[in-house]
Amino acid sequence: MARTFESCASCAIHAQAICALCDADEMHVLDEMKYFRSYPPGQTIVFAGDRLDFMASVVSGLATLSQDLHDGRRQTVGLLQPSDFIGRPGRPIARYDITAASEVLLCCFARRPFEKLIASTAHIGSRLLEMTLDELDAARDWMLVLGRKSAREKIASLLLILATRAAQNAGPPFSADVQIDLPLTREAMADHLGLTLETVSRQFSALRHDGVITLAGARHVTIADMARLRREAGDGLHI
Amino acid sequence: MARTFESCASCAIHAQAICALCDADEMHVLDEMKYFRSYPPGQTIVFAGDRLDFMASVVSGLATLSQDLHDGRRQTVGLLQPSDFIGRPGRPIARYDITAASEVLLCCFARRPFEKLIASTAHIGSRLLEMTLDELDAARDWMLVLGRKSAREKIASLLLILATRAAQNAGPPFSADVQIDLPLTREAMADHLGLTLETVSRQFSALRHDGVITLAGARHVTIADMARLRREAGDGLHI
DNA sequence: CGTGCCTTTGAGCCCACTCAATCCCAGTGG
DNA sequence: CCACTGGGATTGAGTGGGCTCAAAGGCACG
């Protein structure tokens, strides 16, 4: 990836990332201390309970945050998308597994110096608080999905979130139909939705049969009518 | 409540609250600006979408944070217990309903001046970040309960959390059996667990029948064997 | 042309839901 | 003192959505 040598000046995620509020001087400091890492799909970035000696922003790709019961049941508790932040000041031990779902590129900072920076740079500390509050809202919104929605509504909710991000990245044209390349296997989606992979597969088939989505292969989804998808998802998603 | 005139010096929640890191001068400022409010059980403190012109710490009682679908399905996304904080800097509009489950006493601060204080007082800002990170972990832990646990495990998980807090408040003696006075109706528990009230009631009966708990009336629970309860809850609760 | 992973589809079962009746208990008023 | 009321809790009977177990299909890779 040529991006490894990219400088902060041309960074695609800057506007939403931890450094969004930083001024030129602060950006310069970050530019100097950052380094990149990439992970292939399926690779674990950290295991829950392990030490995490860096903090990072997701630059590209998708990673999952997940938790396991001893008998193997697994729940994904968050999706890490570009600009999302990994790591917490004062807490070097990871609470959840972090796994690359697709090829993931991280913009990393060594823990110690970055913790000092958080303490000394108000722009970083307050952006971190802001991002954490957003994550908390997202987690709480997802609790409604997990606790109260049917399998069909769950699938539609996930598609709606992914489609919304895809449409934003595709730019304002907001063209007719939205296309998504699913970065998740049926099993990974099931783990995020609190379902089994068979149920996920069946609901995809049902949504296709009912004309809500079109499938090209298992992973490429086209949504002709976003309003319809929104209705299928039920309300409660603050997007 | 005589507590209305209490000063910060004798506050029971100080050590865990938003003001935990403050020095004497900072405490003096807070002492001057705080005021108390109380709410009877069942009363709504804020409705989602409404303006919330104060921020507050829960001093005593239990409040719920919840979200509704248009058809009436409801999910409680958080329990507010003593020392928990209400309100977010820069976000005067409430995202969730906040409802008093039992008699609730709040220690309030007017929004504007408190926002300034957060920005200017590092001790408050960093404590808020710390508390928000804890809430995020709690929310994510609860996602595992909602998405992957059986009804019986869900009930045991809730009891475990309430019992742990009760045991802490009861002090170190850590005596034989732990007693809880449930501040929630069967329906409120169902809304927190993603179940129906009938299922909650049935699982209480089953746990009593199997000797895991003893019931005195519907709301008073005794737990003889915490280890047993912990096993019933399954793992995944970082308590 | 295997091999392995992911996905789809089928058949049957079970846990939690729905609908409904009853119980309990505190409060209120005759 | 009792009757009545109403909210909460319990229990029963029956249903169904999502799970389990199982088989087969698609597709990329060596």
mmCIF file of C-alpha atoms in Angstrom, chain A residues 65 67-71 73-78 80 88-89 91 95-96 118 125 128-144 146-150 153-154 187 190-196 233-238, chain B residues 65 67-71 73-78 80 88-89 91 95-96 118 125 128-144 146-150 153-154 187 190-196 233-238:
data_model
loop_
_atom_site.group_PDB
_atom_site.id
_atom_site.type_symbol
_atom_site.label_atom_id
_atom_site.label_comp_id
_atom_site.label_asym_id
_atom_site.label_seq_id
_atom_site.Cartn_x
_atom_site.Cartn_y
_atom_site.Cartn_z
ATOM 1 C CA LEU A 65 -15.013 -5.524 18.352
ATOM 2 C CA GLN A 67 -16.716 -10.696 23.106
ATOM 3 C CA ASP A 68 -17.044 -14.438 23.711
ATOM 4 C CA LEU A 69 -18.750 -16.694 26.189
ATOM 5 C CA HIS A 70 -16.754 -19.741 27.207
ATOM 6 C CA ASP A 71 -19.063 -22.085 25.319
ATOM 7 C CA ARG A 73 -21.267 -17.978 21.736
ATOM 8 C CA ARG A 74 -19.963 -14.695 20.385
ATOM 9 C CA GLN A 75 -21.314 -11.165 20.255
ATOM 10 C CA THR A 76 -19.850 -8.395 18.158
ATOM 11 C CA VAL A 77 -20.228 -5.216 20.206
ATOM 12 C CA GLY A 78 -19.070 -2.692 17.680
ATOM 13 C CA LEU A 80 -14.802 -0.091 13.594
ATOM 14 C CA ARG A 88 -8.195 4.212 25.710
ATOM 15 C CA PRO A 89 -6.072 6.483 27.812
ATOM 16 C CA ARG A 91 -6.253 1.382 29.968
ATOM 17 C CA ARG A 95 -11.486 -5.472 26.899
ATOM 18 C CA TYR A 96 -12.614 -6.932 23.573
ATOM 19 C CA ILE A 118 -4.186 13.650 25.265
ATOM 20 C CA GLY A 125 -8.968 15.222 24.689
ATOM 21 C CA LEU A 128 -11.894 11.879 22.165
ATOM 22 C CA LEU A 129 -14.727 12.649 24.570
ATOM 23 C CA GLU A 130 -16.952 13.623 21.669
ATOM 24 C CA MET A 131 -16.166 10.412 19.794
ATOM 25 C CA THR A 132 -16.693 8.324 22.911
ATOM 26 C CA LEU A 133 -20.099 9.897 23.485
ATOM 27 C CA ASP A 134 -21.016 9.091 19.883
ATOM 28 C CA GLU A 135 -19.901 5.504 20.331
ATOM 29 C CA LEU A 136 -21.958 5.250 23.492
ATOM 30 C CA ASP A 137 -25.042 6.450 21.643
ATOM 31 C CA ALA A 138 -24.368 3.982 18.848
ATOM 32 C CA ALA A 139 -23.973 1.149 21.350
ATOM 33 C CA ARG A 140 -27.252 2.082 23.036
ATOM 34 C CA ASP A 141 -29.065 2.340 19.731
ATOM 35 C CA TRP A 142 -27.800 -1.117 18.874
ATOM 36 C CA MET A 143 -29.159 -2.465 22.162
ATOM 37 C CA LEU A 144 -32.632 -1.687 20.845
ATOM 38 C CA LEU A 146 -30.555 -6.652 19.775
ATOM 39 C CA GLY A 147 -33.268 -6.618 22.398
ATOM 40 C CA ARG A 148 -36.417 -5.813 20.509
ATOM 41 C CA LYS A 149 -36.182 -6.278 16.770
ATOM 42 C CA SER A 150 -37.139 -9.330 14.686
ATOM 43 C CA GLU A 153 -35.665 -5.942 11.081
ATOM 44 C CA LYS A 154 -32.185 -6.713 12.365
ATOM 45 C CA GLU A 187 -21.461 -15.560 10.436
ATOM 46 C CA ALA A 190 -25.016 -13.105 12.791
ATOM 47 C CA ASP A 191 -22.615 -12.385 15.633
ATOM 48 C CA HIS A 192 -23.337 -8.693 15.379
ATOM 49 C CA LEU A 193 -27.095 -9.195 15.246
ATOM 50 C CA GLY A 194 -27.494 -11.894 17.858
ATOM 51 C CA LEU A 195 -28.694 -14.451 15.306
ATOM 52 C CA THR A 196 -27.390 -17.660 13.727
ATOM 53 C CA ALA A 233 -35.685 -1.734 9.601
ATOM 54 C CA GLY A 234 -38.343 -0.191 11.827
ATOM 55 C CA ASP A 235 -37.476 3.052 13.536
ATOM 56 C CA GLY A 236 -35.055 3.746 16.354
ATOM 57 C CA LEU A 237 -31.918 4.106 14.271
ATOM 58 C CA HIS A 238 -30.635 7.644 14.576
ATOM 59 C CA LEU B 65 -32.566 5.270 30.227
ATOM 60 C CA GLN B 67 -35.856 4.059 23.916
ATOM 61 C CA ASP B 68 -39.139 3.175 22.184
ATOM 62 C CA LEU B 69 -40.211 1.880 18.829
ATOM 63 C CA HIS B 70 -43.378 3.433 17.434
ATOM 64 C CA ASP B 71 -45.361 0.259 17.977
ATOM 65 C CA ARG B 73 -41.740 -2.051 22.000
ATOM 66 C CA ARG B 74 -39.337 -0.583 24.525
ATOM 67 C CA GLN B 75 -35.714 -1.180 25.366
ATOM 68 C CA THR B 76 -33.997 0.116 28.456
ATOM 69 C CA VAL B 77 -30.448 0.989 27.394
ATOM 70 C CA GLY B 78 -28.991 1.836 30.755
ATOM 71 C CA LEU B 80 -28.637 5.128 36.285
ATOM 72 C CA ARG B 88 -23.553 15.723 27.844
ATOM 73 C CA PRO B 89 -21.518 18.769 27.041
ATOM 74 C CA ARG B 91 -25.755 18.220 23.514
ATOM 75 C CA ARG B 95 -31.495 11.107 23.139
ATOM 76 C CA TYR B 96 -33.322 8.772 25.530
ATOM 77 C CA ILE B 118 -15.883 21.152 31.925
ATOM 78 C CA GLY B 125 -13.267 16.831 31.838
ATOM 79 C CA LEU B 128 -16.217 12.703 32.515
ATOM 80 C CA LEU B 129 -14.179 10.920 29.858
ATOM 81 C CA GLU B 130 -13.347 8.162 32.314
ATOM 82 C CA MET B 131 -17.000 7.730 33.298
ATOM 83 C CA THR B 132 -18.097 7.754 29.671
ATOM 84 C CA LEU B 133 -15.573 5.030 28.816
ATOM 85 C CA ASP B 134 -16.922 2.963 31.711
ATOM 86 C CA GLU B 135 -20.474 3.445 30.498
ATOM 87 C CA LEU B 136 -19.418 2.391 27.016
ATOM 88 C CA ASP B 137 -17.908 -0.805 28.383
ATOM 89 C CA ALA B 138 -21.045 -1.472 30.413
ATOM 90 C CA ALA B 139 -23.217 -0.919 27.343
ATOM 91 C CA ARG B 140 -21.082 -3.302 25.302
ATOM 92 C CA ASP B 141 -21.111 -5.922 28.028
ATOM 93 C CA TRP B 142 -24.873 -5.668 28.111
ATOM 94 C CA MET B 143 -25.012 -6.234 24.339
ATOM 95 C CA LEU B 144 -23.655 -9.709 24.999
ATOM 96 C CA LEU B 146 -29.113 -9.068 25.009
ATOM 97 C CA GLY B 147 -27.750 -10.829 21.960
ATOM 98 C CA ARG B 148 -26.559 -14.172 23.225
ATOM 99 C CA LYS B 149 -27.924 -15.144 26.623
ATOM 100 C CA SER B 150 -31.001 -17.250 27.440
ATOM 101 C CA GLU B 153 -29.053 -16.266 32.115
ATOM 102 C CA LYS B 154 -30.431 -12.785 31.496
ATOM 103 C CA GLU B 187 -42.061 -5.095 33.148
ATOM 104 C CA ALA B 190 -38.257 -7.238 30.861
ATOM 105 C CA ASP B 191 -37.578 -4.003 28.994
ATOM 106 C CA HIS B 192 -33.989 -4.028 30.153
ATOM 107 C CA LEU B 193 -33.460 -7.676 29.261
ATOM 108 C CA GLY B 194 -35.288 -7.824 25.941
ATOM 109 C CA LEU B 195 -37.934 -10.202 27.298
ATOM 110 C CA THR B 196 -41.644 -10.111 28.105
ATOM 111 C CA ALA B 233 -25.462 -15.882 34.729
ATOM 112 C CA GLY B 234 -22.802 -17.416 32.522
ATOM 113 C CA ASP B 235 -19.607 -15.440 32.076
ATOM 114 C CA GLY B 236 -18.956 -12.227 30.235
ATOM 115 C CA LEU B 237 -19.960 -9.839 32.989
ATOM 116 C CA HIS B 238 -16.912 -7.842 34.052
#
